[in-house]
Structures are given as C-alpha cells and as structure tokens.
CSV table of C-alpha atoms in Angstrom, one decimal:
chain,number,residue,atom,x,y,z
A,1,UNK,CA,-17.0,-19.0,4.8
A,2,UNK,CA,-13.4,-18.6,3.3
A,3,UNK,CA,-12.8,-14.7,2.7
A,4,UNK,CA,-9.8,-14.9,0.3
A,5,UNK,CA,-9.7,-17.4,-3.0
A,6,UNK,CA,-8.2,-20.5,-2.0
A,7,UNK,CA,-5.0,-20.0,-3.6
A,8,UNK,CA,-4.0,-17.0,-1.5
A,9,UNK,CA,-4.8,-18.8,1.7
A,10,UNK,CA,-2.1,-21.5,0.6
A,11,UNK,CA,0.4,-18.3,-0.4
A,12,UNK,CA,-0.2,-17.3,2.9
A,13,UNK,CA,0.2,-20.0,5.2
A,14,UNK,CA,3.5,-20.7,3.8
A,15,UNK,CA,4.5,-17.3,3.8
A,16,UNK,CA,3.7,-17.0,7.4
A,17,UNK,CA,5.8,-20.0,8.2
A,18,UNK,CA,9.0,-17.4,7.1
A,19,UNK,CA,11.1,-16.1,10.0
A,20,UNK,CA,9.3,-12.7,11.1
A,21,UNK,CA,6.3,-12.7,8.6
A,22,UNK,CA,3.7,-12.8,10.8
A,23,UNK,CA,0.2,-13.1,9.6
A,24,UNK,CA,-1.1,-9.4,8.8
A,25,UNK,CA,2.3,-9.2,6.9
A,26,UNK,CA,1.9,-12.5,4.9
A,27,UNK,CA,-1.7,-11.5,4.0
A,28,UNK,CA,-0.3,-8.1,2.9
A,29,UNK,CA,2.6,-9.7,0.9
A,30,UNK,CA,0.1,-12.7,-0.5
A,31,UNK,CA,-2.0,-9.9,-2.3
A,32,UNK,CA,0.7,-7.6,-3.1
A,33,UNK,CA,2.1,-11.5,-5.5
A,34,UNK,CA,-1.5,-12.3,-7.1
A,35,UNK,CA,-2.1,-8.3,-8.4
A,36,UNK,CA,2.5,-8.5,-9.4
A,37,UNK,CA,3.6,-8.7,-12.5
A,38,UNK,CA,3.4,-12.6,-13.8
A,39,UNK,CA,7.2,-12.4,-14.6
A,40,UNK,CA,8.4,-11.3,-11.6
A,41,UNK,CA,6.5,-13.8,-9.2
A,42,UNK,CA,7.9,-16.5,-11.7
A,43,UNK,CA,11.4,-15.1,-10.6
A,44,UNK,CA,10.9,-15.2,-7.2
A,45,UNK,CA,9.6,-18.8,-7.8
A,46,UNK,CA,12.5,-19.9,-9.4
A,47,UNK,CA,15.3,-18.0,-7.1
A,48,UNK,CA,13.6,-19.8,-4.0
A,49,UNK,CA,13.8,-22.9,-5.8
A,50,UNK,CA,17.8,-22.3,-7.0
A,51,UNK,CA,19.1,-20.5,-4.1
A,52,UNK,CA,17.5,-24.1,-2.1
A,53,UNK,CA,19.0,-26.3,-4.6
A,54,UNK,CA,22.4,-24.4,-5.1
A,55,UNK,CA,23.2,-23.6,-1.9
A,56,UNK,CA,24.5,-25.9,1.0
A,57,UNK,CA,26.6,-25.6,3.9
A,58,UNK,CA,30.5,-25.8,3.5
A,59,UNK,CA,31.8,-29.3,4.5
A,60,UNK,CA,34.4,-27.8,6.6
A,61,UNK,CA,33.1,-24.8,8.1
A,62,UNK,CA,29.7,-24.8,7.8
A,63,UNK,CA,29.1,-21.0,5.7
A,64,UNK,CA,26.8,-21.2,2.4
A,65,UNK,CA,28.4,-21.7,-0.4
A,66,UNK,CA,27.6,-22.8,-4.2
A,67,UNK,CA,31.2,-24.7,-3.9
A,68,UNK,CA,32.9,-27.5,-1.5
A,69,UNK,CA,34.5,-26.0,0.2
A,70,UNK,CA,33.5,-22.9,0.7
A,71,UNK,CA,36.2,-20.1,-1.1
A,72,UNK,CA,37.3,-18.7,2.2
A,73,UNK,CA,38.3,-22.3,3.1
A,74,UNK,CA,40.0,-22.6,-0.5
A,75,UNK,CA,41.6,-19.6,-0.2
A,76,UNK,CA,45.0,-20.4,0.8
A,77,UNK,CA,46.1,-16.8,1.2
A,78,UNK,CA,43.4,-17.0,4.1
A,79,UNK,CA,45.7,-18.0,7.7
A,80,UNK,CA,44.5,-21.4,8.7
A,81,UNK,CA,45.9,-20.8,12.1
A,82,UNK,CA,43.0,-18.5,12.8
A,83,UNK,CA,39.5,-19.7,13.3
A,84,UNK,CA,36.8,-17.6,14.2
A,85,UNK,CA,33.9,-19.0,15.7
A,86,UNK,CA,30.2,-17.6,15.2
A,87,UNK,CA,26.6,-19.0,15.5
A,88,UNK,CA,25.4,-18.5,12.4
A,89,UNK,CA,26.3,-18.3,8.7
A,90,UNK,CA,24.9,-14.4,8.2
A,91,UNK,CA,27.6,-14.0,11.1
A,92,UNK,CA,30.2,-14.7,8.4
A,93,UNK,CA,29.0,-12.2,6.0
A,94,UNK,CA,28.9,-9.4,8.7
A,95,UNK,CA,32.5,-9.8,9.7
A,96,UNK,CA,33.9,-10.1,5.4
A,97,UNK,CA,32.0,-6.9,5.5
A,98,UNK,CA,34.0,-5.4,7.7
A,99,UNK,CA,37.4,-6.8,6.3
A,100,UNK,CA,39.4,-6.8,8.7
A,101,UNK,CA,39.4,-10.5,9.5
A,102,UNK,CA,41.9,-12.8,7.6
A,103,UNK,CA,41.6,-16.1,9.4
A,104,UNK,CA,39.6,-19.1,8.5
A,105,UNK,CA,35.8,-19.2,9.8
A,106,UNK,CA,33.7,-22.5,11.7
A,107,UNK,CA,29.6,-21.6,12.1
A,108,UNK,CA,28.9,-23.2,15.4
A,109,UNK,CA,24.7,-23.1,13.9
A,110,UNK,CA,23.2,-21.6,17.2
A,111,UNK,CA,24.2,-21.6,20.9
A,112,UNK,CA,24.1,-23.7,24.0
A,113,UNK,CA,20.6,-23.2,25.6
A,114,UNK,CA,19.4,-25.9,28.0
A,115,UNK,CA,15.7,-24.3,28.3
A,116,UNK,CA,15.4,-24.4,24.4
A,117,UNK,CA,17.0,-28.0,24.6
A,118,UNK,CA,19.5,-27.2,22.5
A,119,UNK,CA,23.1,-29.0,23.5
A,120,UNK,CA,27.3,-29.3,22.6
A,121,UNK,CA,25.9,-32.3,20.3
A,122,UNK,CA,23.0,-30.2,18.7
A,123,UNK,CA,26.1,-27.7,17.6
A,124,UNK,CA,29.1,-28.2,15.2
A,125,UNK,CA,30.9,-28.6,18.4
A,126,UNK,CA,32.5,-31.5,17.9
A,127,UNK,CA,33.5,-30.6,14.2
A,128,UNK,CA,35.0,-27.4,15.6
A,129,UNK,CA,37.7,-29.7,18.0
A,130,UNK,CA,38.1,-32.0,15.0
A,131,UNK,CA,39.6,-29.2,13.5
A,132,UNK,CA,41.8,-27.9,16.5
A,133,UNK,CA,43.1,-30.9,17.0
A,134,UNK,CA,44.6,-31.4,13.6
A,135,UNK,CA,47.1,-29.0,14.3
A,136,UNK,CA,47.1,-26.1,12.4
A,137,UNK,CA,45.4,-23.9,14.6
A,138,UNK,CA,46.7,-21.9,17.4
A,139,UNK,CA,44.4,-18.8,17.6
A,140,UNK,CA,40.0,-19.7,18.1
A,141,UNK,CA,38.2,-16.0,18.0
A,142,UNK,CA,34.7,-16.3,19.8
A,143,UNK,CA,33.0,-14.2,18.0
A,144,UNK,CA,29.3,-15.0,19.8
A,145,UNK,CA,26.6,-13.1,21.1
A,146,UNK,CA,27.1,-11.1,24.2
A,147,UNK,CA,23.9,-12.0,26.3
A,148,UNK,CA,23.8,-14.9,28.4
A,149,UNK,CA,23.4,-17.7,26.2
A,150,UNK,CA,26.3,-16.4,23.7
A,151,UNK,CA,28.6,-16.2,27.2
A,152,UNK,CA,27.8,-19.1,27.8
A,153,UNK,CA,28.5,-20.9,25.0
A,154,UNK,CA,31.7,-18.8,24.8
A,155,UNK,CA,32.8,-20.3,28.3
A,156,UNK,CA,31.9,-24.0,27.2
A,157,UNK,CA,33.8,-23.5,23.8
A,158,UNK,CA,36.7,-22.0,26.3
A,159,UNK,CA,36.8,-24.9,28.5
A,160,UNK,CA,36.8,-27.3,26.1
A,161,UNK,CA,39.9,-25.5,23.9
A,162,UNK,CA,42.0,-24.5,26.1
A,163,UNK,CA,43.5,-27.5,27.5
A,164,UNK,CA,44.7,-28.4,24.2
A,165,UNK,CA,47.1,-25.0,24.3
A,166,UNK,CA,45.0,-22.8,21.6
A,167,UNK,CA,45.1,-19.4,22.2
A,168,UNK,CA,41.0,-18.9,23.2
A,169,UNK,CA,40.4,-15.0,22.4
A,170,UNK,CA,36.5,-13.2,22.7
A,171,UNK,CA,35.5,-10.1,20.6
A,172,UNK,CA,35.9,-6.6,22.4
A,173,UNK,CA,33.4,-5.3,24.2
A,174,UNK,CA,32.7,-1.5,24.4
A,175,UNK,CA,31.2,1.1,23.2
A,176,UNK,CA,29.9,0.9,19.9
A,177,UNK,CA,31.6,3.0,17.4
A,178,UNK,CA,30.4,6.2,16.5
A,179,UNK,CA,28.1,6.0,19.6
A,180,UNK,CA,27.9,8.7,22.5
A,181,UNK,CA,28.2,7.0,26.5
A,182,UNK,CA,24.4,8.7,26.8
A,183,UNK,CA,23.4,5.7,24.7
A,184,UNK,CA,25.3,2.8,26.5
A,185,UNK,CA,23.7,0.8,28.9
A,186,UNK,CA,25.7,0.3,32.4
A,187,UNK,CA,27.1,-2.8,31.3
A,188,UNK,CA,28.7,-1.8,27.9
A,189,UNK,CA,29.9,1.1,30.1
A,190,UNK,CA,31.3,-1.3,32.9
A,191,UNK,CA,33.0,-3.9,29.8
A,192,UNK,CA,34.3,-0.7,28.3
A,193,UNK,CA,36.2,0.6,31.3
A,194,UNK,CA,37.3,-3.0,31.9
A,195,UNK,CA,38.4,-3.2,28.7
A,196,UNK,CA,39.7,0.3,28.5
A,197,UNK,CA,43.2,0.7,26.4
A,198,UNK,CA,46.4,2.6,26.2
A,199,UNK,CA,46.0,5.5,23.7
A,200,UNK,CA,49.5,5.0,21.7
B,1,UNK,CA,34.2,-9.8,-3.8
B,2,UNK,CA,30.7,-10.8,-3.8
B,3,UNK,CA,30.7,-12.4,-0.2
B,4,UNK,CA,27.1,-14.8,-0.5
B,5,UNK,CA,27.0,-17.0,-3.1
B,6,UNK,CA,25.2,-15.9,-6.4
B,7,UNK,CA,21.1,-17.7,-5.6
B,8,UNK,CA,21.3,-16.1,-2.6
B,9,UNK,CA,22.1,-12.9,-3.8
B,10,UNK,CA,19.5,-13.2,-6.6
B,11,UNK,CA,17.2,-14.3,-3.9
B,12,UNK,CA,18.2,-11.1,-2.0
B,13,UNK,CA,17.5,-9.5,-5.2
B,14,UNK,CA,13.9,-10.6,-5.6
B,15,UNK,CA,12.7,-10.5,-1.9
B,16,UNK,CA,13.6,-6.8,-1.3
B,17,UNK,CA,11.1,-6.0,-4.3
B,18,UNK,CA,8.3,-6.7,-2.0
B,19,UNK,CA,6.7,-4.2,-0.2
B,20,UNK,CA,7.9,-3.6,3.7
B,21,UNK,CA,11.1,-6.3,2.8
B,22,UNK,CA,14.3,-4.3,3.1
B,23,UNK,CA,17.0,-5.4,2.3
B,24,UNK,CA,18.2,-6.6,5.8
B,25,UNK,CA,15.3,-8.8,6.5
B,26,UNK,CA,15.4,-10.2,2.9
B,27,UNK,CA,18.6,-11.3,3.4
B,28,UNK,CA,17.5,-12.8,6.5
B,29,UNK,CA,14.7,-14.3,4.7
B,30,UNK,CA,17.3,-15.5,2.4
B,31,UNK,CA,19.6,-17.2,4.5
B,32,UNK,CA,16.7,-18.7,6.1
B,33,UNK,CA,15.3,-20.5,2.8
B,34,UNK,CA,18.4,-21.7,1.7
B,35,UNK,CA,18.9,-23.7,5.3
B,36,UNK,CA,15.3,-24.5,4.8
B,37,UNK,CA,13.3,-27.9,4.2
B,38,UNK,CA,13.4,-28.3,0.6
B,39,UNK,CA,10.2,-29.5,0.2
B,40,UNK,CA,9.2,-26.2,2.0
B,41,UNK,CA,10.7,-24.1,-0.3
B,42,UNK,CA,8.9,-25.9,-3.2
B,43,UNK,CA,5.7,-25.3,-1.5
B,44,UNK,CA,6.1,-22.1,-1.4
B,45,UNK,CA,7.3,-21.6,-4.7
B,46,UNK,CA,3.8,-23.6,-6.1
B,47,UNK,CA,1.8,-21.1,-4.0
B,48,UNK,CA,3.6,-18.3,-5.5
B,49,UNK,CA,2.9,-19.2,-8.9
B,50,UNK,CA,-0.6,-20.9,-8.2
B,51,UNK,CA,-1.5,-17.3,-6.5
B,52,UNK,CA,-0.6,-15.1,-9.6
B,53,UNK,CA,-2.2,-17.6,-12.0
B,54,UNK,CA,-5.3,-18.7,-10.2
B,55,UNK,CA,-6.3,-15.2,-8.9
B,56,UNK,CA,-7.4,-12.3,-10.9
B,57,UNK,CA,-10.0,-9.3,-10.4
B,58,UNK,CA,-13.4,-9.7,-10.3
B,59,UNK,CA,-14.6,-8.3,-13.7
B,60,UNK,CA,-17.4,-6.7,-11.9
B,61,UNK,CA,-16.2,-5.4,-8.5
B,62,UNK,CA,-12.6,-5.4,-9.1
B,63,UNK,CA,-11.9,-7.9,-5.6
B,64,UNK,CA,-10.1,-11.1,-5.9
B,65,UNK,CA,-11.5,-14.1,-7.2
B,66,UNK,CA,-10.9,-17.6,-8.6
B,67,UNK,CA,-14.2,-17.2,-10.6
B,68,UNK,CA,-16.1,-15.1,-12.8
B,69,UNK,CA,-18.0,-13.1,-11.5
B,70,UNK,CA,-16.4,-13.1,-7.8
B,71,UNK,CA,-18.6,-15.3,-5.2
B,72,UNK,CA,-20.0,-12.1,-3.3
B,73,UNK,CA,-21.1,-10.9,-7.0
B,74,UNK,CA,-22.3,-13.9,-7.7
B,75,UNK,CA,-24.7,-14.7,-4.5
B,76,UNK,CA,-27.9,-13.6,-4.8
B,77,UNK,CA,-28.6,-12.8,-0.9
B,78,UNK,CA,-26.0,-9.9,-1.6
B,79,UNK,CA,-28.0,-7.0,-2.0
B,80,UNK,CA,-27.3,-5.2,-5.5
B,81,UNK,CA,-28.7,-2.1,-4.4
B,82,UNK,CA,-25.7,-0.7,-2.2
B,83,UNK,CA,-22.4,-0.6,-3.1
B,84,UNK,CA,-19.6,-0.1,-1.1
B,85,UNK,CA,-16.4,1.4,-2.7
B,86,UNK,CA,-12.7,0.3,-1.1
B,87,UNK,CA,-9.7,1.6,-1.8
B,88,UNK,CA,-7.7,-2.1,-2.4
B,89,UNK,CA,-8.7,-6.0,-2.7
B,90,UNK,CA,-7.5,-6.2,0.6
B,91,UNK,CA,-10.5,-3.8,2.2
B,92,UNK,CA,-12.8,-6.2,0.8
B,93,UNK,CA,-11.7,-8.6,3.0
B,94,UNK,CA,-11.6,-6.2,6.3
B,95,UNK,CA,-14.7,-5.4,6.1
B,96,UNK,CA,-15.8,-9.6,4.9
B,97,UNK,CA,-14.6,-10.0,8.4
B,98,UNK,CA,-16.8,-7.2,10.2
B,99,UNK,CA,-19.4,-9.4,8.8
B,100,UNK,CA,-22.4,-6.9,8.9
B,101,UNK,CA,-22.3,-5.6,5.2
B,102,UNK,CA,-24.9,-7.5,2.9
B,103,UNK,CA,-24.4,-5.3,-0.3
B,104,UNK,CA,-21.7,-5.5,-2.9
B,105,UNK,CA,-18.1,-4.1,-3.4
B,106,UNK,CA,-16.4,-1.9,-5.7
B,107,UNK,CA,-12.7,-1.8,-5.6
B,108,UNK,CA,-11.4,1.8,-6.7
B,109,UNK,CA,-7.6,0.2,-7.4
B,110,UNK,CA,-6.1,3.1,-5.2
B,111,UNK,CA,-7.4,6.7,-4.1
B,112,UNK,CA,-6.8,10.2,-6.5
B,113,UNK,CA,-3.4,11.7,-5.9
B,114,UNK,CA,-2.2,14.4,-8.0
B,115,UNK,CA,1.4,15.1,-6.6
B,116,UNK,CA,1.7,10.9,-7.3
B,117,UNK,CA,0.1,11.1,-10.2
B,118,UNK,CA,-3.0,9.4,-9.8
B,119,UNK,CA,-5.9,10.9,-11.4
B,120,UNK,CA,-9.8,9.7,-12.1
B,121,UNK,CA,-8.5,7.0,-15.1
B,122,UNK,CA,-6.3,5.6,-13.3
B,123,UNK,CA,-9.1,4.3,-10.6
B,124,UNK,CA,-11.7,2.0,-11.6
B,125,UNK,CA,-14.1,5.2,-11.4
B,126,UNK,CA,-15.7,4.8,-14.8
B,127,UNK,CA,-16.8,1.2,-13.8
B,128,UNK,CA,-18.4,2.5,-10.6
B,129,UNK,CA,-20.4,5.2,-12.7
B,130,UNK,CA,-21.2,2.4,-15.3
B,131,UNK,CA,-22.5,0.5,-12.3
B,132,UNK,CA,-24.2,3.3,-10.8
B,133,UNK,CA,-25.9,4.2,-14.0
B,134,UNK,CA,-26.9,0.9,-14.4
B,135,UNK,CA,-30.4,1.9,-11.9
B,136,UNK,CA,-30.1,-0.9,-9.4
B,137,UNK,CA,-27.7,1.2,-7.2
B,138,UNK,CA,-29.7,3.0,-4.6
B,139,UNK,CA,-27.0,4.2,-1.7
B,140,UNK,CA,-22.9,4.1,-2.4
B,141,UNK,CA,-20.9,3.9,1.0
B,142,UNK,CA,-17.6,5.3,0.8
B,143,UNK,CA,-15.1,3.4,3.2
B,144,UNK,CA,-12.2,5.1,1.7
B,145,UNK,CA,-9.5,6.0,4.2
B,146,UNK,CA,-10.1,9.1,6.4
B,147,UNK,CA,-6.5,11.0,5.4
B,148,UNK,CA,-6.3,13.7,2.9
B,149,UNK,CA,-6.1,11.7,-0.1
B,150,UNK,CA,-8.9,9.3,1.2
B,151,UNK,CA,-10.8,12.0,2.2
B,152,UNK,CA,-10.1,14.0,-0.9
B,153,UNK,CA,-11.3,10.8,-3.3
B,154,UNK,CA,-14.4,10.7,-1.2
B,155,UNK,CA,-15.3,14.1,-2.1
B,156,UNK,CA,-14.3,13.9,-6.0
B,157,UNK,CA,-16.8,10.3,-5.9
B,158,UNK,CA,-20.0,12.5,-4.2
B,159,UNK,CA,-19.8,14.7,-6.7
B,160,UNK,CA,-19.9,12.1,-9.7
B,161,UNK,CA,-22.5,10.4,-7.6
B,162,UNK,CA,-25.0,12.0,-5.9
B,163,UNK,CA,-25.8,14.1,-8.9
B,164,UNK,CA,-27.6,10.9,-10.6
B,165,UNK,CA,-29.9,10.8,-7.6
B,166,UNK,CA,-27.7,8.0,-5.6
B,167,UNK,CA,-27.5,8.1,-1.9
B,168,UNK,CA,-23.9,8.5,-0.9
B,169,UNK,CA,-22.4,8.0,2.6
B,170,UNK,CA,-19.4,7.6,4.1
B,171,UNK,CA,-17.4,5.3,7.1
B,172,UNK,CA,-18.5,6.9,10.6
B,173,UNK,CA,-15.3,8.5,12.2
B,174,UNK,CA,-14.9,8.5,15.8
B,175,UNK,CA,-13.2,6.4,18.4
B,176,UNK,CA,-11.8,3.2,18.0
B,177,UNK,CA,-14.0,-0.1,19.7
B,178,UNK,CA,-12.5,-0.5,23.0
B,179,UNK,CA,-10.2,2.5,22.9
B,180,UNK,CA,-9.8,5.3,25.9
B,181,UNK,CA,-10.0,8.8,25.3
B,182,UNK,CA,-6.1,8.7,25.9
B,183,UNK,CA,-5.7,7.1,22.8
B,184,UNK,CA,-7.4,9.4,20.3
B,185,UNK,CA,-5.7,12.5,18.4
B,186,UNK,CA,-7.6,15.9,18.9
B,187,UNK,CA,-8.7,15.4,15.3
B,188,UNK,CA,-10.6,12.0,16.2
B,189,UNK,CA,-11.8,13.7,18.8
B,190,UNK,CA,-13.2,16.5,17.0
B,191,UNK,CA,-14.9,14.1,14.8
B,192,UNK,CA,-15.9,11.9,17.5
B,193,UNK,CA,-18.2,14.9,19.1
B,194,UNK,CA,-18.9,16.1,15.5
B,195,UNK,CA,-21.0,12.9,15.0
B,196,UNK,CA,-22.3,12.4,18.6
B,197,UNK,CA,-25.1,9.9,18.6
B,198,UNK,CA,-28.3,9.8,21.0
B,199,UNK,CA,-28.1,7.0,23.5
B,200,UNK,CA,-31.9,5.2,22.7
C-alpha cells in the first residue's frame, strides 16, 4: 500500500535526487510544498525552471553566468595575466567574497581522482593550457583543495605549467584566521610553521 | 556587485524559504540545479506544482489526500470507533508505517502554544469534538509528542474529551525498540519504570 498520495512520492523522489537531501529530509520538505502557499511553490517552480534555462557556464572560464563571457572575463579592468584556478564555480563566488583577488578566474569542474575515474580529460584541463599558452598569462594561482586529491591535482596542474615559464603559485596554508593553535590539527600547525613569515 | 547571476540568486531566494535550507546549502542546491540535467530540473518543477495542486486535506481527518474523503477514511475495514489524534500530516504516515493501527486519524494541524500563539482555534479541535460527538467514537489515542507543549495539548484534549464519556489514552512512553539503558535520559527512565509492564 502507498502511504503518501501519489503526487508527493513523485515530489519526493526528485527531491531526494538533490545533493544532501536525503530521504527523511525530502519527505519532510515534500509536505512542507503541498500544505505551502500555492504562489510560492509556483515561484520556486519557475526560478528552478529560469535559473536552468538562464544560467550556463562561461565559454572562457567556466563560472555561471547569464552573459558570454562571464563579466569578470569582460571586465578589462580585471589583470588577464592572473588566473586563478579552482574546482568548482561556488569556488569563484567564495574568493569575489573576499575581494582581494583581481586576476582572471578558470573552474577546473572537480579534481583528479583515479578511484572515482575521474581524469586530466574529464577536467577543463586542456582549456586551462589553451589559455596559458596564448600568452597573456604569467601568474596560475592554485587555489584547490588541500587534501589529497586537491594536492594532487595541484601537482599535475604544476607539472604540466611550469615548463612553459608561468609563475605556478598555491594558496597559503595556516592557521585559519581568527582561530586559536588549540583548534589546529598537527598538520595545519606543521604548514603554518613551514610557511611561517617575517612580521614587518 | 551582485557576484551570482540574478536566477541563481532568485533561486537562492526561494530555496532558503524552506524549512531546515539555510542559506548555505540553498546556494549549494542552487549551483547544483543550474549545472543540472535540464530535463531534471523540469521534473522537479512538475512535481512541485503537481504536489500543491493535487494534494489537499482530507475534509474529514485533516491527512493528505488526492481524494475526498482520504483512502484510510474512506475504507471500510478502518474501524470508526477509535480515533487517533496527530499533531501533522506527516504522523499519519509514521504511524501508516508501524502498521498496527486499524482505526482512523485526526490531524490537530499543530499542538497549543500560548507564548507562539497557538491557542484551541487555531487547531482542528472543534472538528475532533464534532467527530467525537458524532457517537461512533468510543476511545481517542493521543500520539501527540511527549514535550511540554505535546504534553500540555494532550491534557487540554482529555479534558474536552473524556467528559462526553469517550475513552482517552495516550502513546506509551518508555524506552526506545532496540535501545540500551545508556541511551535514555533520567526522564525516560522515570517513565520507563513509571509504566512497568508484567512479563505474561
């Protein structure tokens, strides 16, 4: 016997199929939408349906935009001979939050991970040396993820780069700020000695 | 500067209106639609709408149905003289699951809750008298949570009930199935011995 009206099984089997909505949740959020106000599920409807439709990678670097390219990538008061590197696209939005960047961006759209099958030719690799070999570029910021895989793909990106005499710079790696050492692990502690700096 | 393009941000907009979506996971949820399958996305837009417009309350137990009355008020086999009272739609369908209740439901739409608010109109209380009244009703089981407000509704509904020479019980209270002692607060405990059972 099926518990729930037929219609809210559907609701939630595709809500479950979102990134961390498991299946308690999407039953919780599937009943929460058929007892909502009418208007408001209609504008959630239509903002999946627009953000879908209006939304698609920039040709060049691969953020979301509504425009080709994307306006970093048409803003020419940002330095095209920066490019910062990152795996995904809500990477780009995390570092325009913090403002300090003034470069030009390239979403790699995931690491290197030979268990998950994922290789240089499942990434915008290939794109990414497209663009440092046209010239302009002299600095590549990896800005990846500091476990393994993120290394790792740091170290392929590195490899590959280099050679073709671009500057190939990683993000810091330290203590967090506004963080006490009693809440650094050993190895944030070891890369912030490493790393330690001059006070000027 | 608005840093994600405008859907997204209306998506952002509409997701965090959900209940348990911050806004951090729904612009995860975001980001995630718009790199999504498109066909995907209209799915789950259809179930949306399909889930408001198809469902409503059942006009005599206050669940969720597609039909009037709701197929557990419908069925015969249910027997009409106990009632069990749930706080949400959502109970309905906990306790569906348990599969050992073979009366009928009424939804309350929410427990009392002064400081919030919520007094005796603002439940469906007057339809569970009406029902009551009605003569068929011989026992109403309260599974209303066993916090203060649950606890606190409970009471108010034995008072309106039993009164009219209706049987009223509660939810037993004791330890979780397959739960060690460990587990259980002193309060469960408490009413754990409270309602000790002989072993037959």
């Amino acid at each position: 016997m099926n518990l729930l009206p037929e219609p809210v099984t559907a609701l939630v089997g595709a809500l479950s199929r979102l990134p961390g909505i498991g299946p308690r949740s999407a039953e919780r959020l599937a009943l929460h939408i058929v007892q909502a106000d009418s208007v408001f599920v209609g504008q959630l409807a239509a903002a999946l349906i627009a953000a879908r439709e209006r939304v698609t990678a920039c040709e060049v670097c691969g953020s979301l935009t509504e425009s080709q390219p994307c306006p970093v990538c048409a803003n020419p008061a940002r330095d095209p001979a920066i490019l910062c590197v990152v795996e995904r696209a809500l990477d780009v939005l995390s570092l325009e939050k913090s403002g300090t960047f003034k470069g030009r961006y390239h979403v790699l759209g995931g690491r290197l991970s030979p268990l998950n099958g994922v290789g240089p030719e499942d990434l915008r690799i290939g794109e990414l040396e497209t663009r440092a070999q046209a010239g302009a570029v002299q600095e590549v910021i990896l800005a990846l993820g500091s476990d393994v895989e993120g290394e790792a793909t740091s170290h392929y990106l590195a490899t590959r780069l280099a050679p073709r005499g671009i500057r190939v710079t990683r993000l810091a790696q330290g203590l967090p700020a506004g963080s006490g050492l009693e809440f650094a692990d050993e190895l944030t502690l070891a890369r912030a000695l490493e790393g330690r700096r001059e006070i000027t």
